Short mmCIF file of C-alpha atoms in Angstrom, two decimals:
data_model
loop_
_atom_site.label_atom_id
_atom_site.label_comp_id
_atom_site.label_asym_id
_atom_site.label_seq_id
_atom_site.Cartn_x
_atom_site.Cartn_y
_atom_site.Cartn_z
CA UNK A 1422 1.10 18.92 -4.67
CA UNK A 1423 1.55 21.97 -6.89
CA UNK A 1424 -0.90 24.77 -7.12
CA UNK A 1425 -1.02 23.65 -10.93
CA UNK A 1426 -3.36 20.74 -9.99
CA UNK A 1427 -5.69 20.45 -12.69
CA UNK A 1428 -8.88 18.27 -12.06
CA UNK A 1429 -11.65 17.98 -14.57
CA UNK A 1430 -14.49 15.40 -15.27
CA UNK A 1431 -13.36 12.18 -14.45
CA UNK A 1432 -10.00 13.72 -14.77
CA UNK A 1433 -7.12 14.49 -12.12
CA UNK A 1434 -3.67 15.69 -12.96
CA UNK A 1435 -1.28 17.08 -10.33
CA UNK A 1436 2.50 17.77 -9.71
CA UNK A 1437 4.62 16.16 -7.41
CA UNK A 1438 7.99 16.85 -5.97
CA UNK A 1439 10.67 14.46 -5.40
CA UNK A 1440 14.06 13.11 -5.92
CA UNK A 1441 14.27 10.41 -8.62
CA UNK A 1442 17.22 7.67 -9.32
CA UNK A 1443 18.49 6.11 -11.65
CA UNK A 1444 21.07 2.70 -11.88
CA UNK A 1445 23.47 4.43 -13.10
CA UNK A 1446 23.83 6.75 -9.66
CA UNK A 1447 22.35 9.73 -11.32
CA UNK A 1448 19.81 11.73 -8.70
CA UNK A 1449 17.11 14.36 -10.10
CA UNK A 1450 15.26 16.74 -8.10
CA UNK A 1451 11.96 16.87 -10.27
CA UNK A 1452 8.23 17.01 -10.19
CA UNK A 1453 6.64 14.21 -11.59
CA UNK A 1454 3.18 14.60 -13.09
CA UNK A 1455 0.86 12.24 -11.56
CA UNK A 1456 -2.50 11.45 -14.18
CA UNK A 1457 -5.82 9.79 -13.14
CA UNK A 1458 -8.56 9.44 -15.30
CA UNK A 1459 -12.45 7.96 -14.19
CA UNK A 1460 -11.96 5.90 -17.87
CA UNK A 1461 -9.12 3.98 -16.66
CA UNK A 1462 -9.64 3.57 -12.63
CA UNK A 1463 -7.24 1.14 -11.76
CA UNK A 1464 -4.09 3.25 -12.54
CA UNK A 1465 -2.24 6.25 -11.99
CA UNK A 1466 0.15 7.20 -14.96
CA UNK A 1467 3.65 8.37 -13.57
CA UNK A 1468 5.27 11.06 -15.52
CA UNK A 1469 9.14 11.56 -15.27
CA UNK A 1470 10.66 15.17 -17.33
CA UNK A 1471 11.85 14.77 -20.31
CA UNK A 1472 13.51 18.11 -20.32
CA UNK A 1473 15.55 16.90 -17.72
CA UNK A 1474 18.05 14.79 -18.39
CA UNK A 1475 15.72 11.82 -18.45
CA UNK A 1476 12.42 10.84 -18.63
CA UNK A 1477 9.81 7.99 -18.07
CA UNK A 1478 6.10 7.51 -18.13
CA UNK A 1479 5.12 3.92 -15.82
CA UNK A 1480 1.34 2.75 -14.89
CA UNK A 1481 1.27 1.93 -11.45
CA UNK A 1482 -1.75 0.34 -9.42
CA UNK A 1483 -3.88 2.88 -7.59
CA UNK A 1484 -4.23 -0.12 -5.25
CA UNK A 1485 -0.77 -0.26 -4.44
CA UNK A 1486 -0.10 3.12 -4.20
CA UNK A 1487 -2.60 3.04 -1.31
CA UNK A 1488 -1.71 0.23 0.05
CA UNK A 1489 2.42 1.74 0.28
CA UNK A 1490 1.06 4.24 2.11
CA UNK A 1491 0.87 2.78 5.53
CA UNK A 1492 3.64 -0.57 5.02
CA UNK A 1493 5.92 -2.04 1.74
CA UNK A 1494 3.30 -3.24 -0.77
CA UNK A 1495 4.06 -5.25 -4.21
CA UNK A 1496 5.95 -8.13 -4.91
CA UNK A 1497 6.61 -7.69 -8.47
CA UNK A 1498 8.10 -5.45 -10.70
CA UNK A 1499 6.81 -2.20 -8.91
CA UNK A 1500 6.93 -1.76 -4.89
CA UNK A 1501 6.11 0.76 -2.50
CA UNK A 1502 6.75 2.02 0.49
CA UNK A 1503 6.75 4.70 3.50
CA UNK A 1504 10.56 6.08 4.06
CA UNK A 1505 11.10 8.04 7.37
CA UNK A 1506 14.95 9.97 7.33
CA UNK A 1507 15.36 11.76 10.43
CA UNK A 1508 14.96 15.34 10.23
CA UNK A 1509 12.79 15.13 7.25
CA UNK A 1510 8.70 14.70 6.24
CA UNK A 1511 7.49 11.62 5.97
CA UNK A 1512 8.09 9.77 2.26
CA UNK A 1513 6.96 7.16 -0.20
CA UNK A 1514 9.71 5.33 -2.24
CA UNK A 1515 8.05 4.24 -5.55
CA UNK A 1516 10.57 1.49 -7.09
CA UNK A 1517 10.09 0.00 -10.63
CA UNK A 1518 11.96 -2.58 -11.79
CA UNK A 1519 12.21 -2.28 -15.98
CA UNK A 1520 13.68 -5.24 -18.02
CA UNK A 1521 15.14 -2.03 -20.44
CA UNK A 1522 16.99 -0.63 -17.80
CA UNK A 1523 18.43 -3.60 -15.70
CA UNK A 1524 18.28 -2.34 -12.58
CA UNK A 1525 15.32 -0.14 -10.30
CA UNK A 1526 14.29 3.39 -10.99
CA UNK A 1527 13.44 4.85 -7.84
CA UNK A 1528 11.20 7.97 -6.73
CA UNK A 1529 10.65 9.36 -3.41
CA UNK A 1530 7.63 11.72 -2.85
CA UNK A 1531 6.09 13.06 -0.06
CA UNK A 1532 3.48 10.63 1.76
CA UNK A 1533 1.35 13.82 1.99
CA UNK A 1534 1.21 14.86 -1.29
CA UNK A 1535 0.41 11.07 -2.64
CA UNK A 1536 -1.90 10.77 -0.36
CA UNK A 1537 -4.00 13.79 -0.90
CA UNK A 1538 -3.77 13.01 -4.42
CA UNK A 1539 -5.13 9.42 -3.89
CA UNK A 1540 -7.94 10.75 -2.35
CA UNK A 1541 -8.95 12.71 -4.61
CA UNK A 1542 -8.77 10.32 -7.04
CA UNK A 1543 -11.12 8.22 -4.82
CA UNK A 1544 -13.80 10.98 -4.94
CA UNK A 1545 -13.84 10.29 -8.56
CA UNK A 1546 -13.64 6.72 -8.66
CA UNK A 1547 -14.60 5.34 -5.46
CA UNK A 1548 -12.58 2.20 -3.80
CA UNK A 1549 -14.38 -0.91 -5.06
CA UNK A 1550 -16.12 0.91 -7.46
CA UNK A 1551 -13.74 0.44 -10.49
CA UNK A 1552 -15.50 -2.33 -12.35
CA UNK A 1553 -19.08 -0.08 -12.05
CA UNK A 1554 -16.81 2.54 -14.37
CA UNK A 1555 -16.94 -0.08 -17.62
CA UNK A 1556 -13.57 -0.07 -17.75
CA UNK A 1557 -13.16 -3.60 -17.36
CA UNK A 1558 -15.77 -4.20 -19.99
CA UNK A 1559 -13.84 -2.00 -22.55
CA UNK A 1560 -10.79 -3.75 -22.08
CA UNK A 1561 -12.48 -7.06 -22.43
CA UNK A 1562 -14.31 -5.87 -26.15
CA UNK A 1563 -10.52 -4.59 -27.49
CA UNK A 1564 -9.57 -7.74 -26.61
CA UNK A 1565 -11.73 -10.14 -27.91
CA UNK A 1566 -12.23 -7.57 -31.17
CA UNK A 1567 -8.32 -8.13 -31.45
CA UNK A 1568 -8.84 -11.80 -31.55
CA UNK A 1569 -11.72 -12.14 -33.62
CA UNK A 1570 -10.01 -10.41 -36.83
CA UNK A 1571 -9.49 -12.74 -39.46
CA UNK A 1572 -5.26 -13.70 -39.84
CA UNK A 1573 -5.00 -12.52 -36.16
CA UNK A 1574 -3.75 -14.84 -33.54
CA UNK A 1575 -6.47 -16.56 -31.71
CA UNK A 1576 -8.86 -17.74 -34.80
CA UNK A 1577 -9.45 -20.95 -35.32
#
């Protein structure tokens, strides 16, 4: 984590360090900013540079972030996992699979850093106690207002 860690209402922003790469070979020793907000629990938004070279933004599941703390979690399009190299701190590959790209992005982090943030981010939101955040609700109004406009898809 970076001493720029910025944490405000229902709000929790933070730098992390780590090598991401690409498909194409290309490695890139950045910080990725790492964005929680108490309005959107379920996520954490993943920030890639795009000074350097270049960049990405993903939404990832706070849940399995957690849960690729400890063993490989996610059997879609995003997984997670601990990574031990000898001589080295403990890590967390991060691996998202985009139908733009082809082939995985990956991001390794340290497993302390991800997992100080994660807490943190529980202390806003606490585990389980997403749904009590009306999140869910809000999602569910945009998306029936969406389908109850007249010429939109879903009218009889």
């Amino acid at each position: 984590m970076s001493p720029d860690e910025r944490h405000t209402y229902g709000r929790l922003e933070a730098l992390a360090t780590g090598v991401l790469a690409y498909p194409d070979g290309e490695r890139l020793a950045c910080e990725v900013q790492l964005q929680y907000t108490a309005d959107d629990p379920l996520v954490v938004r993943v920030v890639a540079p795009k000074g350097q070279s270049r960049g990405g933004s993903w939404l990832l599941s706070r849940d399995l972030l957690s849960a690729g703390l400890t063993g490989a979690a996610g059997i879609g399009d995003v997984t997670v996992r601990p990574v031990a190299q000898e001589g080295e701190p403990l890590g967390v590959e991060i691996e998202i699979r985009d139908a733009r790209a082809g082939e995985p992005v990956r991001f390794v982090m340290g497993h302390r850093a991800l997992l100080t943030y994660l807490e943190r981010s529980h202390a806003l939101v606490p585990f389980g106690a997403e749904a009590d955040q009306g999140a869910i609700d809000r999602e569910l109004d945009l998306f029936l207002d969406e389908r109850g406009r007249p010429g939109e898809a879903g009218n009889a």
